[in-house]
mmCIF file of C-alpha atoms in Angstrom:
data_model
loop_
_atom_site.group_PDB
_atom_site.id
_atom_site.type_symbol
_atom_site.label_atom_id
_atom_site.label_comp_id
_atom_site.label_asym_id
_atom_site.label_seq_id
_atom_site.Cartn_x
_atom_site.Cartn_y
_atom_site.Cartn_z
ATOM 1 C CA UNK A 1 199.149 21.400 147.313
ATOM 2 C CA UNK A 2 200.440 20.631 143.827
ATOM 3 C CA UNK A 3 197.749 19.333 141.427
ATOM 4 C CA UNK A 4 200.468 17.694 139.350
ATOM 5 C CA UNK A 5 201.525 15.611 142.343
ATOM 6 C CA UNK A 6 197.940 14.591 142.966
ATOM 7 C CA UNK A 7 197.464 13.595 139.340
ATOM 8 C CA UNK A 8 200.550 11.391 139.597
ATOM 9 C CA UNK A 9 198.525 9.187 141.964
ATOM 10 C CA UNK A 10 195.981 8.511 139.236
ATOM 11 C CA UNK A 11 195.702 4.985 137.890
ATOM 12 C CA UNK A 12 196.397 4.353 134.176
ATOM 13 C CA UNK A 13 193.489 5.188 131.906
ATOM 14 C CA UNK A 14 191.276 2.351 130.677
ATOM 15 C CA UNK A 15 189.447 3.939 127.766
ATOM 16 C CA UNK A 16 187.481 0.854 126.758
ATOM 17 C CA UNK A 17 186.948 -0.472 123.231
ATOM 18 C CA UNK A 18 187.298 2.079 120.454
ATOM 19 C CA UNK A 19 187.633 -0.134 117.395
ATOM 20 C CA UNK A 20 185.526 0.353 114.297
ATOM 21 C CA UNK A 21 186.841 -2.958 112.916
ATOM 22 C CA UNK A 22 185.748 -4.991 115.949
ATOM 23 C CA UNK A 23 182.129 -3.933 116.456
ATOM 24 C CA UNK A 24 179.973 -5.004 119.359
ATOM 25 C CA UNK A 25 176.652 -4.073 117.771
ATOM 26 C CA UNK A 26 174.747 -4.962 114.566
ATOM 27 C CA UNK A 27 174.952 -1.354 113.350
ATOM 28 C CA UNK A 28 178.711 -1.406 113.732
ATOM 29 C CA UNK A 29 178.882 -4.711 111.827
ATOM 30 C CA UNK A 30 177.061 -3.185 108.845
ATOM 31 C CA UNK A 31 179.463 -0.244 108.824
ATOM 32 C CA UNK A 32 182.467 -2.589 109.110
ATOM 33 C CA UNK A 33 181.266 -4.625 106.112
ATOM 34 C CA UNK A 34 180.947 -1.488 103.982
ATOM 35 C CA UNK A 35 184.387 -0.327 105.136
ATOM 36 C CA UNK A 36 186.067 -3.578 104.032
ATOM 37 C CA UNK A 37 184.237 -3.534 100.708
ATOM 38 C CA UNK A 38 185.514 -0.029 99.926
ATOM 39 C CA UNK A 39 188.965 -0.923 101.265
ATOM 40 C CA UNK A 40 189.414 -3.880 98.916
ATOM 41 C CA UNK A 41 188.046 -1.951 95.925
ATOM 42 C CA UNK A 42 190.593 0.791 96.568
ATOM 43 C CA UNK A 43 193.340 -1.792 97.133
ATOM 44 C CA UNK A 44 192.659 -3.367 93.722
ATOM 45 C CA UNK A 45 192.567 0.068 92.058
ATOM 46 C CA UNK A 46 195.854 0.992 93.744
ATOM 47 C CA UNK A 47 197.594 -2.173 92.533
ATOM 48 C CA UNK A 48 196.290 -1.729 88.977
ATOM 49 C CA UNK A 49 197.448 1.901 88.916
ATOM 50 C CA UNK A 50 200.928 0.954 90.157
ATOM 51 C CA UNK A 51 201.173 -1.750 87.469
ATOM 52 C CA UNK A 52 199.993 0.666 84.781
ATOM 53 C CA UNK A 53 202.440 3.398 85.846
ATOM 54 C CA UNK A 54 205.274 0.866 86.017
ATOM 55 C CA UNK A 55 204.580 -0.382 82.491
ATOM 56 C CA UNK A 56 204.214 3.146 81.155
ATOM 57 C CA UNK A 57 207.453 4.174 82.826
ATOM 58 C CA UNK A 58 209.346 1.192 81.403
ATOM 59 C CA UNK A 59 207.990 1.862 77.908
ATOM 60 C CA UNK A 60 208.877 5.555 78.094
ATOM 61 C CA UNK A 61 212.428 4.656 79.143
ATOM 62 C CA UNK A 62 212.791 2.278 76.210
ATOM 63 C CA UNK A 63 211.456 4.919 73.811
ATOM 64 C CA UNK A 64 213.904 7.439 75.266
ATOM 65 C CA UNK A 65 216.859 5.115 74.639
ATOM 66 C CA UNK A 66 215.748 4.205 71.111
ATOM 67 C CA UNK A 67 213.279 6.844 69.924
ATOM 68 C CA UNK A 68 210.857 5.523 67.363
ATOM 69 C CA UNK A 69 209.688 7.544 64.375
ATOM 70 C CA UNK A 70 206.307 9.134 64.797
ATOM 71 C CA UNK A 71 203.838 7.066 62.843
ATOM 72 C CA UNK A 72 200.095 6.990 62.715
ATOM 73 C CA UNK A 73 198.856 3.832 64.434
ATOM 74 C CA UNK A 74 195.118 3.511 64.004
ATOM 75 C CA UNK A 75 195.039 0.075 65.598
ATOM 76 C CA UNK A 76 196.923 1.332 68.659
ATOM 77 C CA UNK A 77 194.714 4.404 68.933
ATOM 78 C CA UNK A 78 191.598 2.275 68.746
ATOM 79 C CA UNK A 79 192.864 0.002 71.555
ATOM 80 C CA UNK A 80 193.767 3.027 73.647
ATOM 81 C CA UNK A 81 190.300 4.523 73.223
ATOM 82 C CA UNK A 82 188.733 1.189 74.117
ATOM 83 C CA UNK A 83 190.935 0.897 77.222
ATOM 84 C CA UNK A 84 190.132 4.440 78.408
ATOM 85 C CA UNK A 85 186.414 3.995 77.752
ATOM 86 C CA UNK A 86 186.376 0.676 79.585
ATOM 87 C CA UNK A 87 188.207 2.194 82.569
ATOM 88 C CA UNK A 88 185.732 5.075 82.746
ATOM 89 C CA UNK A 89 182.761 2.701 82.505
ATOM 90 C CA UNK A 90 184.155 0.400 85.210
ATOM 91 C CA UNK A 91 184.824 3.418 87.458
ATOM 92 C CA UNK A 92 181.296 4.765 87.030
ATOM 93 C CA UNK A 93 179.720 1.353 87.642
ATOM 94 C CA UNK A 94 181.891 0.757 90.724
ATOM 95 C CA UNK A 95 181.050 4.162 92.204
ATOM 96 C CA UNK A 96 177.361 3.556 91.544
ATOM 97 C CA UNK A 97 177.529 0.158 93.262
ATOM 98 C CA UNK A 98 179.304 1.725 96.272
ATOM 99 C CA UNK A 99 176.626 4.450 96.384
ATOM 100 C CA UNK A 100 173.804 1.897 96.379
ATOM 101 C CA UNK A 101 175.471 -0.234 99.038
ATOM 102 C CA UNK A 102 176.114 2.874 101.170
ATOM 103 C CA UNK A 103 172.421 3.752 101.032
ATOM 104 C CA UNK A 104 171.476 0.180 101.908
ATOM 105 C CA UNK A 105 173.932 0.179 104.822
ATOM 106 C CA UNK A 106 172.527 3.485 106.060
ATOM 107 C CA UNK A 107 169.016 2.019 106.031
ATOM 108 C CA UNK A 108 170.217 -1.085 107.874
ATOM 109 C CA UNK A 109 171.911 1.042 110.533
ATOM 110 C CA UNK A 110 168.819 3.199 110.981
ATOM 111 C CA UNK A 111 166.287 0.407 110.566
ATOM 112 C CA UNK A 112 166.180 -0.863 114.150
ATOM 113 C CA UNK A 113 162.805 -0.422 115.873
ATOM 114 C CA UNK A 114 161.074 -1.732 118.962
ATOM 115 C CA UNK A 115 157.798 -1.225 120.804
ATOM 116 C CA UNK A 116 159.550 -1.219 124.167
ATOM 117 C CA UNK A 117 163.028 0.290 123.828
ATOM 118 C CA UNK A 118 165.239 1.840 126.474
ATOM 119 C CA UNK A 119 164.996 5.599 125.935
ATOM 120 C CA UNK A 120 167.969 7.844 126.648
ATOM 121 C CA UNK A 121 168.255 11.599 126.207
ATOM 122 C CA UNK A 122 171.753 12.917 125.492
ATOM 123 C CA UNK A 123 172.557 16.624 125.705
ATOM 124 C CA UNK A 124 175.923 17.863 124.500
ATOM 125 C CA UNK A 125 177.682 20.588 126.496
ATOM 126 C CA UNK A 126 181.101 22.177 126.172
ATOM 127 C CA UNK A 127 182.705 19.750 127.031
ATOM 128 C CA UNK A 128 180.704 16.929 128.611
ATOM 129 C CA UNK A 129 177.612 14.806 128.010
ATOM 130 C CA UNK A 130 174.437 14.984 130.061
ATOM 131 C CA UNK A 131 172.662 11.619 130.052
ATOM 132 C CA UNK A 132 169.019 11.296 131.111
ATOM 133 C CA UNK A 133 166.808 8.214 131.325
ATOM 134 C CA UNK A 134 163.358 9.841 131.189
ATOM 135 C CA UNK A 135 160.307 8.502 132.947
ATOM 136 C CA UNK A 136 156.726 9.857 133.180
ATOM 137 C CA UNK A 137 157.220 9.806 136.948
ATOM 138 C CA UNK A 138 159.725 12.539 137.744
ATOM 139 C CA UNK A 139 161.143 10.668 140.733
ATOM 140 C CA UNK A 140 161.957 7.719 138.456
ATOM 141 C CA UNK A 141 164.110 9.766 136.069
ATOM 142 C CA UNK A 142 167.825 9.003 136.141
ATOM 143 C CA UNK A 143 170.336 11.756 135.341
ATOM 144 C CA UNK A 144 174.043 11.093 135.045
ATOM 145 C CA UNK A 145 177.002 12.281 132.968
ATOM 146 C CA UNK A 146 179.419 10.848 130.403
ATOM 147 C CA UNK A 147 178.624 7.191 131.151
ATOM 148 C CA UNK A 148 175.770 5.588 129.229
ATOM 149 C CA UNK A 149 174.584 2.280 130.663
ATOM 150 C CA UNK A 150 172.548 0.060 128.349
ATOM 151 C CA UNK A 151 171.259 -3.530 128.586
ATOM 152 C CA UNK A 152 172.673 -5.948 126.026
ATOM 153 C CA UNK A 153 170.507 -7.326 123.220
ATOM 154 C CA UNK A 154 167.949 -4.568 123.846
ATOM 155 C CA UNK A 155 167.046 -1.800 121.371
ATOM 156 C CA UNK A 156 167.969 1.665 122.626
ATOM 157 C CA UNK A 157 166.541 4.888 121.212
ATOM 158 C CA UNK A 158 168.714 7.949 121.787
ATOM 159 C CA UNK A 159 167.175 11.442 121.719
ATOM 160 C CA UNK A 160 169.813 14.105 121.111
ATOM 161 C CA UNK A 161 170.222 17.849 121.507
ATOM 162 C CA UNK A 162 172.946 20.397 122.195
ATOM 163 C CA UNK A 163 173.012 23.253 124.683
ATOM 164 C CA UNK A 164 175.602 25.367 122.883
ATOM 165 C CA UNK A 165 177.379 24.371 119.635
ATOM 166 C CA UNK A 166 177.296 21.451 117.213
ATOM 167 C CA UNK A 167 178.581 18.227 118.742
ATOM 168 C CA UNK A 168 178.774 14.765 117.192
ATOM 169 C CA UNK A 169 178.065 11.547 119.094
ATOM 170 C CA UNK A 170 180.326 8.732 117.895
ATOM 171 C CA UNK A 171 180.877 5.301 119.428
ATOM 172 C CA UNK A 172 182.898 3.536 116.680
ATOM 173 C CA UNK A 173 182.306 -0.007 117.941
ATOM 174 C CA UNK A 174 178.546 0.527 118.056
ATOM 175 C CA UNK A 175 177.244 2.850 115.353
ATOM 176 C CA UNK A 176 178.073 5.785 113.092
ATOM 177 C CA UNK A 177 178.350 9.482 113.872
ATOM 178 C CA UNK A 178 175.271 11.483 114.861
ATOM 179 C CA UNK A 179 175.305 15.278 114.986
ATOM 180 C CA UNK A 180 173.752 17.135 117.925
ATOM 181 C CA UNK A 181 172.441 20.504 116.790
ATOM 182 C CA UNK A 182 171.508 23.409 119.101
ATOM 183 C CA UNK A 183 167.755 23.902 119.197
ATOM 184 C CA UNK A 184 167.066 20.815 117.094
ATOM 185 C CA UNK A 185 166.128 17.394 118.471
ATOM 186 C CA UNK A 186 166.886 14.179 116.624
ATOM 187 C CA UNK A 187 166.804 10.479 117.383
ATOM 188 C CA UNK A 188 168.610 7.293 116.420
ATOM 189 C CA UNK A 189 168.651 3.654 117.450
ATOM 190 C CA UNK A 190 171.312 1.162 118.377
ATOM 191 C CA UNK A 191 171.627 -2.203 120.070
ATOM 192 C CA UNK A 192 174.721 -3.675 121.715
ATOM 193 C CA UNK A 193 174.981 -7.467 121.653
ATOM 194 C CA UNK A 194 178.299 -7.946 123.469
ATOM 195 C CA UNK A 195 178.816 -6.833 127.091
ATOM 196 C CA UNK A 196 181.678 -4.449 127.627
ATOM 197 C CA UNK A 197 182.764 -0.832 127.867
ATOM 198 C CA UNK A 198 182.828 1.013 124.549
ATOM 199 C CA UNK A 199 184.682 4.296 124.226
ATOM 200 C CA UNK A 200 182.961 7.185 122.455
ATOM 201 C CA UNK A 201 184.042 10.638 121.414
ATOM 202 C CA UNK A 202 182.690 13.925 120.113
ATOM 203 C CA UNK A 203 183.521 13.821 116.395
ATOM 204 C CA UNK A 204 182.682 17.449 115.496
ATOM 205 C CA UNK A 205 185.134 20.187 116.470
ATOM 206 C CA UNK A 206 183.297 22.050 119.220
ATOM 207 C CA UNK A 207 185.914 24.271 120.811
ATOM 208 C CA UNK A 208 189.152 24.219 122.721
ATOM 209 C CA UNK A 209 188.547 20.979 124.619
ATOM 210 C CA UNK A 210 186.898 19.038 121.809
ATOM 211 C CA UNK A 211 189.504 16.264 122.148
ATOM 212 C CA UNK A 212 188.612 15.881 125.846
ATOM 213 C CA UNK A 213 184.899 15.318 125.293
ATOM 214 C CA UNK A 214 184.641 11.567 125.574
ATOM 215 C CA UNK A 215 182.034 9.178 126.917
ATOM 216 C CA UNK A 216 181.574 5.478 127.605
ATOM 217 C CA UNK A 217 178.789 3.137 126.602
ATOM 218 C CA UNK A 218 178.656 0.412 129.242
ATOM 219 C CA UNK A 219 176.715 -2.598 127.965
ATOM 220 C CA UNK A 220 175.726 -5.083 130.647
ATOM 221 C CA UNK A 221 173.231 -7.898 131.205
ATOM 222 C CA UNK A 222 169.658 -6.783 131.773
ATOM 223 C CA UNK A 223 169.650 -7.625 135.474
ATOM 224 C CA UNK A 224 172.846 -5.640 136.073
ATOM 225 C CA UNK A 225 171.456 -2.700 134.123
ATOM 226 C CA UNK A 226 168.265 -2.724 136.164
ATOM 227 C CA UNK A 227 170.264 -2.901 139.391
ATOM 228 C CA UNK A 228 172.377 0.060 138.249
ATOM 229 C CA UNK A 229 169.242 2.016 137.362
ATOM 230 C CA UNK A 230 167.649 1.339 140.749
ATOM 231 C CA UNK A 231 170.827 2.476 142.480
ATOM 232 C CA UNK A 232 170.882 5.680 140.433
ATOM 233 C CA UNK A 233 167.324 6.475 141.508
ATOM 234 C CA UNK A 234 168.387 6.726 145.131
ATOM 235 C CA UNK A 235 169.275 10.057 146.676
ATOM 236 C CA UNK A 236 172.775 10.619 147.996
ATOM 237 C CA UNK A 237 173.680 8.417 150.919
ATOM 238 C CA UNK A 238 174.124 10.037 154.291
ATOM 239 C CA UNK A 239 177.784 10.476 155.302
ATOM 240 C CA UNK A 240 179.023 7.428 157.181
ATOM 241 C CA UNK A 241 181.720 9.157 159.243
ATOM 242 C CA UNK A 242 182.847 12.554 160.502
ATOM 243 C CA UNK A 243 185.211 13.194 157.583
ATOM 244 C CA UNK A 244 182.490 12.567 155.021
ATOM 245 C CA UNK A 245 180.119 14.818 157.003
ATOM 246 C CA UNK A 246 182.717 17.555 156.921
ATOM 247 C CA UNK A 247 183.138 16.980 153.177
ATOM 248 C CA UNK A 248 179.418 17.462 152.595
ATOM 249 C CA UNK A 249 179.571 20.707 154.559
ATOM 250 C CA UNK A 250 182.503 21.845 152.409
ATOM 251 C CA UNK A 251 180.530 21.049 149.254
ATOM 252 C CA UNK A 252 177.459 22.942 150.445
ATOM 253 C CA UNK A 253 179.377 26.036 151.586
ATOM 254 C CA UNK A 254 181.682 26.535 148.596
ATOM 255 C CA UNK A 255 181.307 27.175 144.862
ATOM 256 C CA UNK A 256 180.426 23.502 144.172
ATOM 257 C CA UNK A 257 176.870 24.295 145.258
ATOM 258 C CA UNK A 258 176.487 26.863 142.453
ATOM 259 C CA UNK A 259 176.944 24.406 139.572
ATOM 260 C CA UNK A 260 176.160 20.842 140.645
ATOM 261 C CA UNK A 261 173.298 18.720 141.928
ATOM 262 C CA UNK A 262 173.494 16.160 144.696
ATOM 263 C CA UNK A 263 169.991 14.844 145.211
ATOM 264 C CA UNK A 264 169.051 14.637 148.853
ATOM 265 C CA UNK A 265 170.956 17.833 149.677
ATOM 266 C CA UNK A 266 170.426 21.551 149.064
ATOM 267 C CA UNK A 267 172.640 21.359 145.934
ATOM 268 C CA UNK A 268 170.327 21.557 142.926
ATOM 269 C CA UNK A 269 172.069 23.460 140.135
ATOM 270 C CA UNK A 270 172.087 22.054 136.601
ATOM 271 C CA UNK A 271 174.995 24.100 135.233
ATOM 272 C CA UNK A 272 177.384 21.157 135.624
ATOM 273 C CA UNK A 273 177.103 17.379 135.838
ATOM 274 C CA UNK A 274 174.880 15.722 138.435
ATOM 275 C CA UNK A 275 177.176 14.372 141.164
ATOM 276 C CA UNK A 276 174.661 12.323 143.140
ATOM 277 C CA UNK A 277 176.496 9.086 142.326
ATOM 278 C CA UNK A 278 179.875 10.362 141.167
ATOM 279 C CA UNK A 279 181.724 7.781 143.252
ATOM 280 C CA UNK A 280 180.350 4.968 141.074
ATOM 281 C CA UNK A 281 181.736 6.363 137.809
ATOM 282 C CA UNK A 282 184.871 5.039 136.144
ATOM 283 C CA UNK A 283 186.141 8.341 134.798
ATOM 284 C CA UNK A 284 186.067 12.094 135.431
ATOM 285 C CA UNK A 285 185.882 15.221 133.263
ATOM 286 C CA UNK A 286 184.268 13.523 130.253
ATOM 287 C CA UNK A 287 186.603 10.513 130.252
ATOM 288 C CA UNK A 288 189.723 12.648 130.721
ATOM 289 C CA UNK A 289 190.819 11.288 134.124
ATOM 290 C CA UNK A 290 190.311 8.038 136.044
ATOM 291 C CA UNK A 291 188.020 8.379 139.033
ATOM 292 C CA UNK A 292 190.644 8.158 141.775
ATOM 293 C CA UNK A 293 191.293 10.335 144.818
ATOM 294 C CA UNK A 294 194.401 11.864 143.263
ATOM 295 C CA UNK A 295 192.766 12.671 139.941
ATOM 296 C CA UNK A 296 189.659 14.043 141.638
ATOM 297 C CA UNK A 297 191.768 16.275 143.877
ATOM 298 C CA UNK A 298 193.695 17.649 140.910
ATOM 299 C CA UNK A 299 190.474 18.287 139.020
ATOM 300 C CA UNK A 300 188.858 20.129 141.946
ATOM 301 C CA UNK A 301 191.883 22.309 142.673
ATOM 302 C CA UNK A 302 192.817 23.331 139.130
ATOM 303 C CA UNK A 303 190.549 22.081 136.336
ATOM 304 C CA UNK A 304 191.927 24.736 133.973
ATOM 305 C CA UNK A 305 195.299 23.025 134.047
ATOM 306 C CA UNK A 306 193.675 19.810 132.829
ATOM 307 C CA UNK A 307 191.010 21.218 130.489
ATOM 308 C CA UNK A 308 191.812 24.878 129.703
ATOM 309 C CA UNK A 309 188.641 26.737 128.849
ATOM 310 C CA UNK A 310 186.317 24.456 130.810
ATOM 311 C CA UNK A 311 183.570 26.291 132.682
ATOM 312 C CA UNK A 312 184.636 24.851 136.035
ATOM 313 C CA UNK A 313 186.810 27.384 137.897
ATOM 314 C CA UNK A 314 189.759 26.587 140.196
ATOM 315 C CA UNK A 315 188.825 25.903 143.819
ATOM 316 C CA UNK A 316 191.268 26.933 146.512
ATOM 317 C CA UNK A 317 190.643 24.645 149.485
ATOM 318 C CA UNK A 318 192.617 23.933 152.607
ATOM 319 C CA UNK A 319 194.227 20.459 152.476
ATOM 320 C CA UNK A 320 191.996 19.060 155.227
ATOM 321 C CA UNK A 321 188.856 20.434 153.569
ATOM 322 C CA UNK A 322 189.946 19.017 150.204
ATOM 323 C CA UNK A 323 190.529 15.546 151.605
ATOM 324 C CA UNK A 324 187.181 15.615 153.414
ATOM 325 C CA UNK A 325 185.412 16.714 150.221
ATOM 326 C CA UNK A 326 187.036 13.912 148.240
ATOM 327 C CA UNK A 327 186.025 11.359 150.890
ATOM 328 C CA UNK A 328 182.432 12.566 150.664
ATOM 329 C CA UNK A 329 182.320 12.542 146.852
ATOM 330 C CA UNK A 330 183.912 9.106 146.616
ATOM 331 C CA UNK A 331 181.261 7.786 149.026
ATOM 332 C CA UNK A 332 178.474 8.760 146.614
ATOM 333 C CA UNK A 333 178.022 5.365 145.026
#
């Protein structure tokens, strides 16, 4: 079976919002304000420089046509020194103002606190994101991948780490970039005020598939978030028909078992993403493919064709076994 033909069945990608100039969070609004401030300062400087170069060019052309005798012009020299000194002073003051406002913006972005935030742990892997909602009760901990659900208008504290190399968590519509360093834990806050799906991306080159290491922040009303969380706490549903039962058997008797977890089955490896509720996700392979039967089949058969260098190996399955496996995985809502 040709993976390319299967991928042709995939629906068009819907990456979500990825616009730094249309933020959906207070942190993003602070960053947008600073961006426009610097933009207009640079625009004014650009226009003034073009005017100055144009005038200087016109004067040089006139002097070339009718060269003037070299004469000492103390008045002209004094004006030139005053102009240069003023330009230097204005430049220094402007840069200092931008520096101060940048520091203030950084404090505003990092200044969010709450006594009862939603806590999320994010671990960067080559090349996907492990997302954990910790809870003192182990059976109440939610583990998923690449999709970060958050309630709107609620502070969220994100605890970060990396399992291999330096990654950088960046959701442009929400907040600034945050580096994930191997062996070093850090934390930051954000709050999303507008419901929607916000595209994110690793912003630090982390290897061959750096460009295919995306994620989504899905902001939803509190009741919808709580319903999603309760659904994620459930173990995998029992197969509802013979094909799904066969698909579970295929999963548990092939290489899938060695890397993935499906809670409620014998699959318990943490090398790859948790697949307990993979059928409910919008995208596959760290936001590389839409979660459709065709895309999932292509990913299972030959992931190296889609993300060369990914740790997931090709899986040679008979067509009937592949279709049964896909039916089972898509049923894991």
